[in-house]
Amino acid sequence: MTPALQLIGVEKRFGATAVLRGVDLEVRRGERHALIGPNGAGKSTLFSLIAGEQRANAGRIVLHGDDATRLTSAVLARRGLARSFQTTSVFERLPVHENLRCAVLASLRGGAGLSARWLGSARADARVAELLDALGLAHAAQREAAALSYAEQRALDLGLALAGGAHTLLLDEPTAGMNRAEAARAVDLIRATTAGKTVLLIEHDMDAVFGLADRVSVLVQGRVIATGTPEAIRTDAAVRDAYLGAHFDARFNAPGHMRRAP
Ligand SMILES: Nc1ncnc2c1ncn2[C@@H]1O[C@H](COP(=O)(O)OP(=O)(O)O)[C@@H](O)[C@H]1O
Ligand SMILES: [Mg+2]
């Protein structure tokens, strides 16, 4: 089966600095694939290239078999690619359900006539109710987004990415800034809401990686140095050498030690 996403020799420079130096990566359809690597390795930059926010200097990006190297983020979104950001992107002054409704309506294209819009609106309401349920936010539907807890805001942010019915999701550090209990809930939520979808996520927390990822790729100094199951990556000598050394052991052997206290 054609992969969901293929990167072939992708390069990105900022001025004289080569940030991505020939990235090869394949994400299968329906898999959850974690991208790990030290700070500054180029993970977020890679996401911005895949999402069409920046252009690669060389290489190819293929989405579901079609060349996507030069597509804009708007076109990619219409083709089913959604990105959630490291910082939340909700409309703080709007109620939770309105946030989701905007995202759903934006994705319902087609007839612009009044009846079509009315039908679209009825469909949107049903979809919003479904999402509120799936996100565990039904109790907070009428609340301003700004009044949500941090973890709830991240759930809403995930909901905005899901609202358009995307088949491929890019999640940048979905558990960042959460305590262990919140992170565990976020992992459950991501697993439940992305069943059957393709997910590429950047994640530092190894509990979350093990809880979510079917496969892991390791990005070091702008190149993918290994791809495999979480267990294979954990025991890969080259990964240990090139990536984290003692820090790597600390992360894998002391789950959650990077987190703030609950
Ligand atoms: N727009 C930009 N202009 C110049 N340098 C950038 C830009 N975006 C990222 N970088 C640099 O690229 C490197 C990789 O950054 P980033 O992709 O954010 O890494 P990661 O997400 O793996 O921590 C860093 O050295 C960063 O300073
Ligand atoms: Mg980053």
Tab-separated table of C-alpha atoms and ligand atoms in Angstrom:
chain	number	residue	atom	x	y	z
A	1	MET	CA	0.000	0.000	0.000
A	2	THR	CA	1.209	3.516	-0.797
A	3	PRO	CA	2.597	5.136	2.359
A	4	ALA	CA	0.700	8.047	3.872
A	5	LEU	CA	3.798	10.167	3.761
A	6	GLN	CA	7.231	9.846	2.167
A	7	LEU	CA	10.162	12.206	2.543
A	8	ILE	CA	13.029	11.672	0.143
A	9	GLY	CA	16.298	13.549	0.630
A	10	VAL	CA	14.620	16.567	2.190
A	11	GLU	CA	16.972	19.467	2.894
A	12	LYS	CA	16.408	22.822	4.558
A	13	ARG	CA	18.885	25.634	5.099
A	14	PHE	CA	18.475	28.886	6.958
A	15	GLY	CA	21.132	31.135	5.461
A	16	ALA	CA	24.362	29.194	5.700
A	17	THR	CA	23.024	26.819	8.351
A	18	ALA	CA	21.926	23.393	7.093
A	19	VAL	CA	19.169	22.312	9.466
A	20	LEU	CA	17.835	19.309	7.528
A	21	ARG	CA	20.522	17.469	5.587
A	22	GLY	CA	18.764	14.821	3.563
A	23	VAL	CA	15.853	13.422	5.529
A	24	ASP	CA	14.381	10.099	4.378
A	25	LEU	CA	11.252	9.028	6.190
A	26	GLU	CA	8.268	6.830	5.433
A	27	VAL	CA	5.060	6.905	7.446
A	28	ARG	CA	2.644	4.052	6.745
A	29	ARG	CA	-1.069	4.555	6.414
A	30	GLY	CA	-2.836	4.252	9.727
A	31	GLU	CA	0.314	4.067	11.826
A	32	ARG	CA	1.313	6.309	14.704
A	33	HIS	CA	4.898	7.296	14.102
A	34	ALA	CA	6.943	9.218	16.658
A	35	LEU	CA	9.781	11.533	15.681
A	36	ILE	CA	12.293	11.941	18.491
A	37	GLY	CA	15.633	13.684	18.697
A	38	PRO	CA	17.538	16.277	20.694
A	39	ASN	CA	16.515	19.926	20.810
A	40	GLY	CA	17.527	21.723	17.648
A	41	ALA	CA	17.616	18.515	15.580
A	42	GLY	CA	15.133	20.032	13.116
A	43	LYS	CA	11.921	18.250	14.123
A	44	SER	CA	9.632	21.280	14.093
A	45	THR	CA	11.264	22.544	10.897
A	46	LEU	CA	10.481	19.202	9.274
A	47	PHE	CA	6.832	19.566	10.329
A	48	SER	CA	6.657	23.052	8.807
A	49	LEU	CA	7.933	21.650	5.484
A	50	ILE	CA	5.461	18.754	5.507
A	51	ALA	CA	2.620	21.143	6.367
A	52	GLY	CA	3.566	23.513	3.534
A	53	GLU	CA	4.427	26.418	5.809
A	54	GLN	CA	7.995	26.565	4.529
A	55	ARG	CA	9.658	25.246	1.376
A	56	ALA	CA	12.388	22.621	1.284
A	57	ASN	CA	15.631	23.551	-0.490
A	58	ALA	CA	15.890	20.048	-1.927
A	59	GLY	CA	14.160	16.683	-1.838
A	60	ARG	CA	10.609	15.478	-2.244
A	61	ILE	CA	7.562	15.172	-0.001
A	62	VAL	CA	4.874	12.729	-1.143
A	63	LEU	CA	1.415	12.569	0.458
A	64	HIS	CA	-0.648	9.444	-0.323
A	65	GLY	CA	1.378	8.891	-3.481
A	66	ASP	CA	1.031	12.453	-4.822
A	67	ASP	CA	3.875	14.930	-4.904
A	68	ALA	CA	3.213	17.529	-2.198
A	69	THR	CA	6.617	19.221	-2.150
A	70	ARG	CA	5.344	22.567	-3.373
A	71	LEU	CA	1.783	22.610	-2.117
A	72	THR	CA	0.638	25.401	0.189
A	73	SER	CA	-0.661	24.689	3.678
A	74	ALA	CA	-4.229	25.545	2.546
A	75	VAL	CA	-4.119	22.983	-0.279
A	76	LEU	CA	-2.556	20.370	2.005
A	77	ALA	CA	-5.293	20.960	4.573
A	78	ARG	CA	-7.910	20.334	1.877
A	79	ARG	CA	-6.075	17.105	1.014
A	80	GLY	CA	-6.487	15.872	4.574
A	81	LEU	CA	-3.326	16.971	6.359
A	82	ALA	CA	-3.770	18.736	9.708
A	83	ARG	CA	-1.153	20.120	12.018
A	84	SER	CA	-1.488	20.938	15.674
A	85	PHE	CA	1.043	23.306	17.130
A	86	GLN	CA	3.442	23.196	20.036
A	87	THR	CA	1.504	26.143	21.440
A	88	THR	CA	-2.265	26.065	21.344
A	89	SER	CA	-4.105	27.816	18.541
A	90	VAL	CA	-7.633	28.100	19.936
A	91	PHE	CA	-9.767	31.265	19.826
A	92	GLU	CA	-9.614	32.151	23.493
A	93	ARG	CA	-12.677	34.419	23.638
A	94	LEU	CA	-14.996	31.973	21.873
A	95	PRO	CA	-16.837	29.183	23.666
A	96	VAL	CA	-15.409	25.702	23.196
A	97	HIS	CA	-18.264	24.553	20.936
A	98	GLU	CA	-17.871	27.656	18.714
A	99	ASN	CA	-14.164	26.938	18.326
A	100	LEU	CA	-14.994	23.467	17.051
A	101	ARG	CA	-17.904	24.707	14.944
A	102	CYS	CA	-15.655	27.203	13.124
A	103	ALA	CA	-13.179	24.444	12.341
A	104	VAL	CA	-15.911	22.061	11.151
A	105	LEU	CA	-17.635	24.701	8.995
A	106	ALA	CA	-14.336	25.763	7.460
A	107	SER	CA	-13.897	22.190	6.280
A	108	LEU	CA	-17.434	21.742	4.860
A	109	ARG	CA	-17.061	23.006	1.341
A	110	GLY	CA	-19.469	22.673	-1.511
A	111	GLY	CA	-22.732	24.462	-2.277
A	112	ALA	CA	-22.813	28.096	-1.241
A	113	GLY	CA	-26.612	28.370	-1.536
A	114	LEU	CA	-28.722	29.033	1.531
A	115	SER	CA	-30.118	25.491	1.811
A	116	ALA	CA	-26.679	23.990	1.359
A	117	ARG	CA	-25.383	26.230	4.106
A	118	TRP	CA	-28.298	25.296	6.344
A	119	LEU	CA	-27.650	21.606	5.739
A	120	GLY	CA	-23.969	22.209	6.342
A	121	SER	CA	-24.816	23.900	9.584
A	122	ALA	CA	-26.983	20.989	10.794
A	123	ARG	CA	-24.220	18.558	9.906
A	124	ALA	CA	-21.721	20.785	11.667
A	125	ASP	CA	-23.759	20.756	14.877
A	126	ALA	CA	-23.839	16.963	14.869
A	127	ARG	CA	-20.116	16.767	14.228
A	128	VAL	CA	-19.378	19.273	17.013
A	129	ALA	CA	-21.426	17.205	19.483
A	130	GLU	CA	-19.489	14.100	18.440
A	131	LEU	CA	-16.156	15.851	18.905
A	132	LEU	CA	-17.071	17.317	22.305
A	133	ASP	CA	-17.871	13.810	23.436
A	134	ALA	CA	-14.720	12.237	22.042
A	135	LEU	CA	-12.530	14.981	23.548
A	136	GLY	CA	-14.146	14.736	26.978
A	137	LEU	CA	-15.132	18.399	26.709
A	138	ALA	CA	-18.937	18.108	26.648
A	139	HIS	CA	-19.156	19.518	30.175
A	140	ALA	CA	-17.197	22.588	29.053
A	141	ALA	CA	-18.942	23.229	25.726
A	142	GLN	CA	-20.283	26.670	26.715
A	143	ARG	CA	-17.124	27.826	28.452
A	144	GLU	CA	-14.745	30.334	26.920
A	145	ALA	CA	-11.699	28.495	25.629
A	146	ALA	CA	-9.537	30.762	27.789
A	147	ALA	CA	-11.246	29.353	30.909
A	148	LEU	CA	-10.149	25.773	30.163
A	149	SER	CA	-7.259	24.128	31.969
A	150	TYR	CA	-4.050	23.802	29.980
A	151	ALA	CA	-4.660	20.095	29.316
A	152	GLU	CA	-8.238	20.855	28.192
A	153	GLN	CA	-6.939	23.524	25.827
A	154	ARG	CA	-4.596	20.990	24.306
A	155	ALA	CA	-7.531	18.598	23.921
A	156	LEU	CA	-9.436	21.367	22.146
A	157	ASP	CA	-6.409	22.033	19.956
A	158	LEU	CA	-6.413	18.353	18.975
A	159	GLY	CA	-10.142	18.679	18.316
A	160	LEU	CA	-9.519	21.562	15.913
A	161	ALA	CA	-7.097	19.362	13.985
A	162	LEU	CA	-9.649	16.523	13.943
A	163	ALA	CA	-12.609	18.752	13.111
A	164	GLY	CA	-11.844	18.922	9.425
A	165	GLY	CA	-11.779	15.138	9.113
A	166	ALA	CA	-8.066	15.000	8.292
A	167	HIS	CA	-6.619	11.556	7.537
A	168	THR	CA	-3.069	12.559	8.478
A	169	LEU	CA	-2.211	14.477	11.651
A	170	LEU	CA	1.043	16.156	12.638
A	171	LEU	CA	1.228	16.630	16.413
A	172	ASP	CA	4.114	18.672	17.799
A	173	GLU	CA	4.810	17.694	21.423
A	174	PRO	CA	1.205	16.978	22.384
A	175	THR	CA	2.081	16.306	26.053
A	176	ALA	CA	4.508	19.207	26.537
A	177	GLY	CA	3.929	21.124	29.750
A	178	MET	CA	1.641	18.500	31.269
A	179	ASN	CA	2.129	16.638	34.510
A	180	ARG	CA	2.191	12.849	34.431
A	181	ALA	CA	-1.519	12.323	35.013
A	182	GLU	CA	-2.440	14.889	32.348
A	183	ALA	CA	0.060	13.398	29.909
A	184	ALA	CA	-1.325	9.890	30.464
A	185	ARG	CA	-4.843	11.174	29.767
A	186	ALA	CA	-3.624	13.011	26.655
A	187	VAL	CA	-2.038	9.794	25.380
A	188	ASP	CA	-5.331	7.919	25.894
A	189	LEU	CA	-7.220	10.714	24.179
A	190	ILE	CA	-4.908	10.772	21.175
A	191	ARG	CA	-5.067	7.006	20.872
A	192	ALA	CA	-8.878	6.998	21.031
A	193	THR	CA	-9.498	9.921	18.677
A	194	THR	CA	-6.943	9.016	16.001
A	195	ALA	CA	-7.874	5.348	15.500
A	196	GLY	CA	-7.542	4.554	11.792
A	197	LYS	CA	-5.764	7.826	11.033
A	198	THR	CA	-2.111	8.389	10.269
A	199	VAL	CA	-0.268	10.268	12.981
A	200	LEU	CA	3.248	11.682	12.961
A	201	LEU	CA	4.101	13.125	16.343
A	202	ILE	CA	7.098	14.852	17.846
A	203	GLU	CA	7.445	13.733	21.424
A	204	HIS	CA	10.102	14.005	24.112
A	205	ASP	CA	8.385	11.953	26.747
A	206	MET	CA	9.235	8.280	26.399
A	207	ASP	CA	6.122	7.164	28.303
A	208	ALA	CA	4.069	8.899	25.629
A	209	VAL	CA	6.208	7.445	22.820
A	210	PHE	CA	5.764	3.939	24.181
A	211	GLY	CA	2.080	4.535	24.820
A	212	LEU	CA	1.368	5.753	21.316
A	213	ALA	CA	3.900	4.918	18.676
A	214	ASP	CA	3.878	1.888	16.390
A	215	ARG	CA	7.265	3.010	15.092
A	216	VAL	CA	9.833	5.621	16.011
A	217	SER	CA	12.300	7.589	13.890
A	218	VAL	CA	15.289	9.338	15.393
A	219	LEU	CA	16.364	12.672	13.932
A	220	VAL	CA	19.895	13.765	14.788
A	221	GLN	CA	21.605	16.770	13.233
A	222	GLY	CA	19.169	16.967	10.362
A	223	ARG	CA	19.146	13.276	9.395
A	224	VAL	CA	17.047	10.262	10.346
A	225	ILE	CA	19.586	7.850	11.847
A	226	ALA	CA	17.190	5.031	12.764
A	227	THR	CA	13.592	3.882	12.370
A	228	GLY	CA	12.011	0.962	14.184
A	229	THR	CA	9.642	-0.209	16.873
A	230	PRO	CA	9.980	1.640	20.191
A	231	GLU	CA	11.642	-1.446	21.665
A	232	ALA	CA	14.157	-1.714	18.800
A	233	ILE	CA	14.983	1.990	19.066
A	234	ARG	CA	15.399	1.738	22.824
A	235	THR	CA	18.086	-0.908	22.413
A	236	ASP	CA	19.739	0.501	19.259
A	237	ALA	CA	23.403	1.122	20.019
A	238	ALA	CA	23.849	3.711	17.262
A	239	VAL	CA	20.888	5.666	18.585
A	240	ARG	CA	22.327	5.636	22.069
A	241	ASP	CA	25.752	6.719	20.848
A	242	ALA	CA	24.598	9.408	18.485
A	243	TYR	CA	21.689	10.757	20.406
A	244	LEU	CA	21.652	10.925	24.136
A	245	GLY	CA	24.135	8.718	25.899
A	246	ALA	CA	23.484	8.798	29.623
A	247	HIS	CA	20.593	11.177	29.108
A	248	PHE	CA	18.953	8.600	26.857
A	249	ASP	CA	19.195	5.939	29.570
A	250	ALA	CA	17.804	8.366	32.114
A	251	ARG	CA	14.812	9.087	29.937
A	252	PHE	CA	14.036	5.474	29.178
A	253	ASN	CA	14.686	4.115	32.634
A	254	ALA	CA	13.106	6.812	34.764
A	255	PRO	CA	9.720	7.344	33.149
A	256	GLY	CA	8.337	10.806	33.484
A	257	HIS	CA	11.385	12.230	35.220
A	258	MET	CA	11.308	15.274	32.941
A	259	ARG	CA	7.829	16.215	34.057
A	260	ARG	CA	6.789	18.779	36.587
A	261	ALA	CA	5.161	17.351	39.686
A	262	PRO	CA	1.411	16.692	39.443
B	1	LIG	N1	13.015	30.350	10.715
B	1	LIG	C1	14.240	30.017	11.126
B	1	LIG	N2	15.315	30.774	10.820
B	1	LIG	C2	16.549	30.430	11.226
B	1	LIG	N3	16.838	29.325	11.947
B	1	LIG	C3	15.822	28.521	12.285
B	1	LIG	C4	14.468	28.820	11.902
B	1	LIG	N4	13.667	27.828	12.370
B	1	LIG	C5	14.474	26.964	13.019
B	1	LIG	N5	15.762	27.374	12.964
B	1	LIG	C6	16.932	26.673	13.546
B	1	LIG	O1	16.884	25.347	13.084
B	1	LIG	C7	17.331	24.443	14.074
B	1	LIG	C8	16.290	23.369	14.285
B	1	LIG	O2	15.151	23.940	14.923
B	1	LIG	P1	13.825	23.122	15.187
B	1	LIG	O3	13.326	22.571	13.894
B	1	LIG	O4	12.902	24.001	15.949
B	1	LIG	O5	14.363	21.940	16.092
B	1	LIG	P2	13.581	20.933	17.070
B	1	LIG	O6	12.115	21.095	16.859
B	1	LIG	O7	14.098	19.588	16.726
B	1	LIG	O8	13.996	21.317	18.462
B	1	LIG	C9	17.608	25.278	15.315
B	1	LIG	O9	18.990	25.518	15.370
B	1	LIG	C10	16.859	26.554	15.058
B	1	LIG	O10	17.473	27.636	15.688
B	2	MG	MG	10.465	21.651	18.146
